[in-house]
Amino acid sequence: MSQHRKRTEKQARGLIAGAVVVTVAVGVGLGLWAGGDSDPAGSARSQAESPMGGRAEGSPAPSRAPSPTPSPTRSYPLSTTPRTIPAVRAHTPARGPGWRPAPGRRVVVNDAGLADEGRLLAGELGLTYAGKKDDIRAGDVRLTVDGGKGADPESYRMTVRGGRVAISGPDEAGVFYGTRTLKQAVHGGGTAPEGVVRDEPAKPVRGFFLDIARKNFTAGWIEDRVRELGDLKFNRLQLHFSDDQAFRIESDSHPEIVSQQHLTKAQVKRIVALAAQRHITVVPEIDSPGHLGAVIAAHPELQLRSAAGNAARGAVDISNPASAKIVDDLLNEYAGLFPGADWHLGGDEYRALMVSDPEATYPQLATAARKAYGPGATVEDLTTGWLNDRAKTVRAHGRAPLAWNDGFFRGTSVRAAGDIRVGYWTGKEIGARQPVEYLSAGRKVVNYNDKFLYYVLGQPNQFYYPTGQRIYEEWTPRVLRGTTAVPAKYDGQILGGYFAVWCDFPNAQTQDQVAAGIRMPLRATAQKLWDPGKPALTWTRFKTLADRLS
């Protein structure tokens, strides 16, 4: 992303010539309005940090006596905070007409790197994208990367003044989020209110997880979700595309494992490109060493078997070097398809560790563990070594690894690499560990709390479809397990969270039903990841706002 020194946009104030007779409501004077602020912004400073800011909706404009001059000045009520999802963090109100899109008005940029953001906004609002321009015209929307050092790259400032809009940020991502605020503010014929929005997210990871392995989702449906996520200021889309049921993305290195219904690489590239335009990273997940049933179907020789000869569903034998080779082949191949920094390695529900005595049940794993790590090594040590090896594979491509919390074990001689972040989803596994154990050890954690954020098709195992209201009213990123928040001192280690769609019973809902079912939960999650405070709107008003913006 390009960086630029902050630049203050000069506001041209022009005197509107001639007298205009204006009919107004009782209590409001007659007259003309000049291009700049009609009231100092400082008069409203006390309201700048209010979540709702400005005058309450529906409040009357201040009463003024008519001006005795031939060219009187129109009086505007103090502006109110734009109503958006997620809500903006701060708004300094001002007096003025605000801004609305109109044919012929321009979107201009200060840097060619903002072309995607500028063209998208212009197309959405029916404006003209004029590219990089230094001149100033009435009605302009100007997008600026200002290169502010030390600022959150996803922060932005939106100023509505003088009949124009200026959106600036230290990085293109922040500018993009400012355009989302503007888009929502003028939705349905609305007006972007006069004043200054200052906004930034509470959490750097704001994601949506989609299980495309168990259920085939069309490329078009996924692209629609990308557009929806972008407007809600999400910045991650995780695709779980390999599991026991299917392998859903075209492969050149191992075409034999790919399911009949799958995404082509060309389709994935389009999804990745669309996501990049909206500052969303597409995060791949090839779960291992469990959940590899689709790979095992093509390579049955890799399946883990007990001493009694029983096959472990979905699990590869990690004492067999061929198991590591095929997974690394896939990780190396898809590194070229998914350019984002994050990579999810899975690591959960390995069947060898879901029995009471792993060493006795799977003696080949116990033997391999002792050979690799010494006489006291366990199957847990061998499994941790597998995770570390896969992390090394993706790290060689500049990727940052992430794994499910039940892929980490207590008391092992082999420790998971320190840079592997924890995707905390459950406390149901054997030897379950509280989130504080990971946090107190200094690990960074991403919240996938299965009590609030898991939308599991068919609702098996007491997974009930989550409601947006419950997320909105009860969940925060610090609620990692169950309903109890971890201490506030760990907040900085919690990077954010994901709302997750799992497809255990893929035919329980159509993809359109899924889209409808997750609509409000996604909006509630977006709000709680963007703003750490208690929402200003009640759930009823929040839902009404969502309906209005849809």
XYZ file of C-alpha atoms in Angstrom:
550
model
C 0.000 0.000 0.000
C 1.314 3.488 -0.789
C 2.002 5.964 2.010
C 1.923 9.772 1.745
C 2.433 12.669 4.120
C -0.778 14.099 5.444
C -2.137 16.942 3.409
C -4.863 19.367 4.457
C -7.328 19.955 1.679
C -7.859 23.612 0.955
C -11.503 24.587 0.977
C -12.530 27.138 -1.629
C -15.167 29.458 -0.288
C -17.203 31.159 -2.939
C -19.809 33.843 -2.473
C -23.070 32.905 -4.158
C -24.173 35.981 -6.004
C -27.706 37.279 -6.069
C -30.578 37.070 -3.698
C -32.673 33.954 -3.472
C -36.019 33.828 -1.822
C -36.434 30.641 0.168
C -39.558 29.382 1.837
C -38.711 27.641 5.109
C -40.416 26.118 8.111
C -41.618 28.273 10.957
C -38.738 29.426 13.158
C -36.059 29.284 10.438
C -34.810 32.452 8.791
C -34.701 33.238 5.080
C -31.638 33.616 2.959
C -28.549 32.332 1.213
C -25.769 30.020 2.422
C -22.092 30.628 1.675
C -19.780 27.759 0.774
C -17.933 27.317 4.105
C -19.103 26.361 7.578
C -21.862 28.670 8.768
C -21.008 27.973 12.388
C -17.602 27.285 13.977
C -16.982 23.571 14.493
C -15.727 24.365 17.971
C -19.267 25.188 19.088
C -20.093 21.499 18.895
C -16.888 20.037 20.371
C -18.657 18.644 23.390
C -20.545 16.263 21.103
C -17.571 15.112 19.029
C -16.945 11.836 20.823
C -20.593 10.880 21.344
C -21.461 7.614 19.572
C -24.556 9.228 18.094
C -23.229 12.807 17.986
C -25.069 15.928 16.927
C -28.724 16.819 17.306
C -31.279 14.140 18.004
C -33.210 13.090 14.952
C -36.364 15.045 14.428
C -35.319 17.960 16.669
C -36.311 21.393 15.358
C -33.891 23.781 13.767
C -32.834 26.761 15.908
C -35.051 29.827 15.581
C -33.532 33.024 14.223
C -34.964 36.382 13.339
C -34.906 37.306 9.664
C -31.808 39.212 8.617
C -32.416 42.872 7.774
C -29.880 42.741 4.922
C -30.872 42.176 1.315
C -28.779 38.942 1.260
C -29.669 37.110 4.468
C -27.980 33.865 5.619
C -29.849 30.569 5.811
C -29.614 28.751 9.133
C -29.102 24.977 9.214
C -29.651 22.728 12.197
C -26.615 21.109 13.731
C -25.879 17.911 11.826
C -26.405 14.425 13.229
C -24.007 11.497 13.044
C -24.375 9.388 9.875
C -26.214 6.151 10.623
C -24.057 3.288 9.409
C -23.202 -0.348 10.126
C -20.819 -0.535 11.815
C -21.410 2.774 13.570
C -18.754 5.439 13.159
C -16.620 5.999 16.243
C -16.722 9.811 16.384
C -18.419 12.665 14.560
C -17.963 16.394 14.994
C -21.262 17.990 13.900
C -21.537 21.244 12.002
C -24.144 23.402 10.329
C -24.604 23.106 6.619
C -26.569 21.375 3.877
C -24.452 18.220 3.786
C -23.784 16.413 0.523
C -25.759 14.297 -1.901
C -24.651 12.579 -5.094
C -25.784 14.106 -8.368
C -25.031 13.390 -12.033
C -21.916 15.149 -13.262
C -20.257 15.351 -9.864
C -16.759 13.886 -9.670
C -14.725 11.471 -7.620
C -11.092 12.590 -7.710
C -7.991 11.093 -6.072
C -4.547 12.305 -5.059
C -2.864 9.014 -5.921
C -3.313 6.558 -8.757
C -3.303 3.768 -6.169
C -6.836 4.847 -5.194
C -8.251 4.118 -8.646
C -10.112 0.998 -7.481
C -11.709 2.831 -4.578
C -12.568 5.833 -6.723
C -14.081 3.895 -9.603
C -16.113 1.697 -7.258
C -17.586 4.656 -5.397
C -18.294 6.576 -8.587
C -20.140 3.609 -10.069
C -22.164 3.046 -6.918
C -23.253 6.677 -6.563
C -23.682 7.571 -10.237
C -20.734 9.964 -10.258
C -17.891 10.516 -12.730
C -14.506 9.073 -11.880
C -12.056 11.788 -12.934
C -8.821 10.208 -11.694
C -5.956 12.185 -10.222
C -6.840 15.876 -10.212
C -5.668 18.952 -8.318
C -8.455 21.343 -9.280
C -11.497 21.855 -7.069
C -15.079 21.744 -8.299
C -18.425 21.994 -6.628
C -19.755 18.673 -5.448
C -16.426 16.832 -5.597
C -15.611 13.761 -3.549
C -11.854 13.760 -3.002
C -10.019 10.623 -1.865
C -6.586 11.128 -0.338
C -3.882 8.898 1.075
C -2.165 11.166 3.558
C 0.589 8.887 4.877
C -0.008 9.617 8.548
C 2.801 7.988 10.515
C 1.789 5.816 13.432
C -1.903 5.873 12.560
C -4.001 2.758 12.132
C -3.842 2.023 8.382
C -7.572 1.225 8.480
C -8.490 4.572 10.023
C -9.966 7.434 8.037
C -11.384 10.927 8.249
C -14.426 12.057 6.274
C -15.123 15.779 6.067
C -18.343 17.126 4.578
C -18.075 20.883 4.081
C -18.683 23.484 1.446
C -20.742 21.178 -0.738
C -17.872 18.711 -1.066
C -16.612 15.541 0.615
C -13.002 14.783 1.532
C -12.049 11.265 2.642
C -8.480 10.726 3.791
C -6.508 8.020 5.536
C -2.952 6.816 6.082
C -3.546 3.887 3.733
C -5.876 2.905 0.911
C -7.749 0.554 3.261
C -8.836 3.404 5.505
C -9.903 5.490 2.530
C -11.983 2.552 1.293
C -13.779 2.293 4.636
C -14.513 6.005 4.413
C -16.192 5.431 1.056
C -18.351 2.730 2.697
C -19.478 5.242 5.290
C -20.340 7.751 2.578
C -22.205 5.112 0.562
C -24.365 4.175 3.532
C -24.955 7.787 4.546
C -26.505 8.670 1.173
C -28.305 5.354 0.655
C -31.892 5.681 -0.449
C -31.648 9.400 -1.167
C -30.053 10.303 2.151
C -27.619 13.123 2.820
C -24.084 12.837 4.153
C -24.221 15.178 7.152
C -22.044 18.234 7.492
C -19.089 17.784 9.810
C -16.151 15.468 10.370
C -16.157 11.690 10.932
C -13.083 10.184 12.574
C -13.203 6.425 12.549
C -11.094 3.308 12.997
C -11.642 -0.365 13.907
C -11.155 -1.817 17.358
C -9.807 -5.104 15.973
C -7.483 -5.779 13.017
C -9.088 -9.152 12.162
C -12.770 -8.968 11.181
C -13.672 -12.110 9.337
C -16.229 -14.408 7.776
C -15.485 -18.136 7.616
C -17.130 -20.337 4.971
C -17.058 -24.134 4.808
C -17.150 -24.822 1.071
C -15.823 -28.368 1.502
C -19.026 -29.907 2.855
C -21.351 -27.739 0.759
C -20.700 -26.491 -2.741
C -21.264 -22.733 -2.928
C -21.214 -21.126 -6.346
C -18.543 -18.588 -7.237
C -21.251 -15.982 -7.799
C -22.674 -16.531 -4.307
C -19.224 -16.140 -2.756
C -18.640 -12.957 -4.763
C -21.921 -11.548 -3.458
C -20.717 -12.233 0.097
C -17.441 -10.442 -0.684
C -19.396 -7.339 -1.710
C -21.516 -7.582 1.425
C -18.464 -8.039 3.633
C -16.715 -5.060 2.085
C -19.638 -2.747 2.781
C -19.620 -3.923 6.423
C -15.872 -3.264 6.748
C -14.886 -6.911 7.198
C -11.331 -7.650 6.064
C -11.022 -11.460 6.045
C -12.743 -14.284 4.155
C -11.598 -17.759 5.212
C -12.310 -20.632 2.841
C -12.293 -24.125 4.357
C -12.080 -26.050 1.086
C -10.700 -29.454 2.106
C -12.440 -31.945 4.397
C -13.686 -35.515 4.581
C -16.595 -34.816 2.232
C -14.865 -32.986 -0.612
C -11.906 -31.036 -1.938
C -13.304 -27.989 -3.707
C -10.543 -26.119 -5.552
C -8.845 -27.189 -8.763
C -5.368 -28.658 -8.233
C -2.523 -29.114 -10.695
C -0.256 -31.003 -8.311
C -2.904 -33.528 -7.250
C -5.911 -33.387 -9.603
C -6.995 -36.834 -8.401
C -8.219 -35.456 -5.067
C -10.482 -32.737 -6.504
C -14.246 -33.247 -6.185
C -16.535 -33.079 -9.195
C -18.155 -29.883 -7.958
C -15.369 -27.405 -7.318
C -14.102 -23.921 -7.979
C -11.665 -23.522 -10.839
C -8.489 -21.589 -10.223
C -9.794 -18.898 -12.556
C -12.890 -18.520 -10.379
C -10.773 -18.339 -7.244
C -8.568 -15.678 -8.822
C -11.648 -13.589 -9.571
C -12.844 -13.973 -5.978
C -9.401 -13.033 -4.650
C -9.199 -10.011 -6.967
C -12.688 -8.822 -6.032
C -11.807 -9.225 -2.369
C -8.539 -7.312 -2.801
C -10.428 -4.374 -4.314
C -12.414 -4.280 -1.072
C -9.358 -4.785 1.159
C -10.392 -8.305 2.125
C -7.761 -11.020 2.477
C -8.890 -14.474 1.371
C -7.482 -16.950 3.896
C -7.098 -20.580 2.716
C -7.486 -23.548 5.037
C -6.323 -27.073 4.261
C -7.069 -28.782 7.561
C -4.559 -31.467 8.608
C -3.703 -34.052 9.843
C -7.410 -34.719 10.393
C -10.278 -33.805 8.068
C -8.433 -35.165 5.010
C -11.021 -37.716 3.924
C -11.172 -36.387 0.369
C -7.404 -36.815 0.024
C -7.568 -40.294 1.570
C -10.304 -41.330 -0.889
C -7.738 -40.931 -3.676
C -4.834 -42.187 -1.547
C -6.149 -44.877 0.826
C -2.579 -45.908 1.646
C -2.245 -42.703 3.688
C -5.119 -43.451 6.085
C -4.284 -43.889 9.756
C -5.134 -47.352 11.095
C -5.098 -48.647 14.631
C -3.217 -51.723 15.857
C -6.482 -53.614 15.379
C -6.668 -52.484 11.744
C -9.485 -49.987 12.221
C -9.413 -46.920 9.967
C -9.435 -43.514 11.652
C -11.942 -41.390 9.725
C -10.375 -38.470 7.913
C -6.962 -38.908 9.552
C -3.714 -39.450 7.692
C -0.907 -41.495 9.211
C 1.636 -38.832 10.191
C 4.331 -41.481 10.655
C 4.206 -41.993 6.885
C 6.408 -39.419 5.086
C 4.063 -39.559 2.074
C 1.349 -37.904 4.174
C 3.498 -34.856 4.804
C 4.570 -34.707 1.164
C 1.062 -34.537 -0.291
C -0.068 -31.875 2.178
C 3.069 -29.795 1.546
C 2.550 -30.185 -2.206
C -0.884 -28.609 -1.777
C 0.305 -25.860 0.565
C 3.063 -24.910 -1.864
C 0.706 -24.981 -4.830
C -1.983 -22.802 -3.283
C 0.506 -20.253 -1.990
C 0.523 -18.990 -5.550
C -3.264 -18.718 -5.642
C -3.841 -16.980 -2.299
C -1.459 -14.018 -1.944
C -2.644 -12.845 1.476
C -0.466 -13.064 4.585
C -2.718 -15.349 6.667
C -2.853 -19.140 6.343
C -4.993 -21.470 8.461
C -3.439 -24.903 9.044
C -6.385 -26.536 10.810
C -4.929 -28.987 13.302
C -8.195 -29.907 15.037
C -9.875 -33.227 15.815
C -7.046 -35.592 14.880
C -8.564 -39.006 15.578
C -5.363 -40.406 17.055
C -5.750 -38.001 19.974
C -9.449 -38.642 20.499
C -8.887 -42.019 22.187
C -7.927 -42.765 25.782
C -4.509 -44.288 25.003
C -3.057 -42.984 21.712
C 0.278 -44.779 22.097
C -1.306 -48.203 22.574
C -3.983 -47.668 19.919
C -1.583 -46.353 17.271
C 1.819 -47.889 18.056
C 3.323 -46.737 14.747
C 2.787 -43.129 15.838
C 4.357 -43.800 19.235
C 7.391 -45.351 17.555
C 7.753 -42.398 15.158
C 7.459 -39.942 18.062
C 10.238 -41.604 20.052
C 12.447 -41.798 16.975
C 11.990 -38.109 16.212
C 11.908 -36.574 19.680
C 13.411 -39.014 22.172
C 12.372 -41.939 24.390
C 9.707 -40.046 26.350
C 7.959 -38.514 23.346
C 4.234 -38.991 22.833
C 1.751 -38.944 19.965
C 0.918 -35.380 21.026
C 4.589 -34.466 20.488
C 4.523 -36.038 17.025
C 1.304 -34.185 16.152
C 2.783 -30.890 17.380
C 5.822 -31.552 15.214
C 3.489 -32.060 12.236
C 1.882 -28.679 12.897
C 5.280 -26.992 13.181
C 6.436 -28.564 9.914
C 3.343 -27.335 8.069
C 3.852 -23.878 9.585
C 7.409 -23.941 8.254
C 6.089 -24.756 4.787
C 3.731 -21.753 4.654
C 6.196 -19.499 6.465
C 8.623 -20.059 3.567
C 6.039 -18.286 1.391
C 5.828 -15.349 3.807
C 2.567 -16.542 5.345
C 1.518 -16.185 8.990
C 0.148 -19.484 10.382
C -3.022 -19.995 12.403
C -4.446 -23.231 13.877
C -7.500 -24.356 15.834
C -7.112 -24.367 19.611
C -7.509 -28.152 19.906
C -4.360 -28.506 17.804
C -2.322 -27.225 20.759
C -1.528 -29.498 23.706
C -0.593 -29.082 27.342
C 2.632 -30.535 28.741
C 4.289 -31.682 25.538
C 8.065 -31.741 25.132
C 7.583 -30.380 21.615
C 5.954 -26.943 21.690
C 3.994 -25.323 18.911
C 5.969 -22.536 17.228
C 5.435 -19.225 18.952
C 4.149 -17.446 15.857
C 1.224 -19.849 15.333
C -1.874 -17.941 16.354
C -4.734 -19.692 18.109
C -8.167 -19.864 16.482
C -10.211 -20.453 19.638
C -13.515 -22.139 18.881
C -14.341 -24.688 21.580
C -13.749 -26.152 24.999
C -15.192 -29.559 24.157
C -12.019 -31.435 23.253
C -10.206 -33.967 25.425
C -7.917 -32.037 27.754
C -9.687 -28.784 26.930
C -7.772 -25.670 27.904
C -9.215 -22.323 28.935
C -8.436 -19.366 26.664
C -6.395 -17.728 29.428
C -3.849 -20.563 29.160
C -2.990 -19.478 25.639
C -3.123 -15.787 26.430
C -0.987 -16.021 29.567
C 1.630 -17.850 27.497
C 1.760 -14.809 25.204
C -0.091 -16.286 22.230
C -2.224 -14.181 19.957
C -5.776 -15.424 19.630
C -8.585 -15.077 17.077
C -12.157 -15.534 18.339
C -14.392 -18.161 16.665
C -16.547 -18.787 19.790
C -18.832 -21.680 18.853
C -21.603 -20.552 21.222
C -22.098 -17.243 19.437
C -20.379 -17.360 16.056
C -21.039 -20.863 14.657
C -23.810 -21.194 12.080
C -23.881 -24.983 11.593
C -26.251 -26.280 8.924
C -28.693 -28.796 10.356
C -27.967 -27.637 13.932
C -26.222 -30.839 15.114
C -24.725 -31.337 18.585
C -26.666 -28.443 20.115
C -25.340 -25.958 17.580
C -28.332 -23.650 17.269
C -28.388 -21.025 14.558
C -26.923 -17.913 16.201
C -28.953 -14.730 16.291
C -27.688 -11.289 15.546
C -29.407 -10.009 18.664
C -27.464 -12.316 20.966
C -24.146 -11.366 19.338
C -25.086 -7.690 19.497
C -26.193 -7.708 23.124
C -24.001 -10.362 24.781
C -20.822 -11.108 22.816
C -17.555 -9.184 22.666
C -14.170 -10.241 21.242
C -13.055 -11.016 24.811
C -15.783 -13.677 25.118
C -13.677 -16.483 23.674
C -15.337 -19.497 25.265
C -18.881 -19.863 26.515
C -20.299 -16.571 27.757
C -17.503 -15.353 30.049
C -15.046 -12.662 28.977
C -11.346 -13.035 29.659
C -9.693 -10.255 31.719
C -9.310 -6.924 29.973
C -5.516 -7.080 30.243
C -5.532 -9.656 27.428
C -7.562 -7.558 25.014
C -4.520 -6.583 22.956
C -3.675 -10.247 22.276
C -7.145 -10.925 20.855
C -6.748 -9.945 17.216
C -10.450 -10.090 16.366
C -12.884 -12.752 15.294
C -14.772 -14.638 12.593
C -18.431 -15.428 12.081
C -18.392 -18.993 10.765
C -20.685 -21.032 8.513
C -20.154 -24.795 8.832
C -22.033 -27.190 6.571
C -22.307 -30.437 8.541
C -25.681 -31.141 6.900
C -25.238 -29.371 3.555
C -28.804 -29.860 2.342
C -30.385 -28.384 5.469
C -30.411 -24.978 3.746
C -29.939 -23.650 0.249
C -27.200 -21.126 -0.271
C -29.840 -18.395 -0.528
C -31.269 -19.472 2.827
C -27.772 -19.310 4.269
C -27.368 -15.757 2.957
C -30.649 -14.734 4.579
C -29.869 -16.551 7.830
C -26.479 -14.925 8.342
C -27.534 -11.423 7.315
C -28.146 -9.974 10.768
C -25.499 -12.045 12.586
C -22.899 -10.672 10.147
C -23.993 -7.112 10.833
C -23.941 -7.616 14.573
C -20.463 -9.172 14.366
C -19.229 -6.269 12.244
C -20.467 -3.796 14.839
C -18.839 -5.583 17.775
C -15.459 -5.983 16.024
C -15.352 -2.360 14.871
C -16.458 -0.547 18.026
C -15.443 -1.832 21.493
C -18.107 0.146 23.322
C -21.689 -0.727 24.063
C -23.745 -0.027 20.940
C -25.663 3.246 21.062
C -28.671 1.771 19.276
C -31.018 -0.772 20.752
C -31.259 -4.028 18.848
C -34.656 -3.006 17.446
C -33.249 0.268 16.102
C -30.132 -1.486 14.811
C -32.257 -3.979 12.897
C -34.412 -1.168 11.510
C -31.259 0.573 10.310
C -30.032 -2.634 8.675
C -33.350 -3.016 6.878
C -33.181 0.579 5.662
C -29.642 0.158 4.344
C -30.339 -3.133 2.554
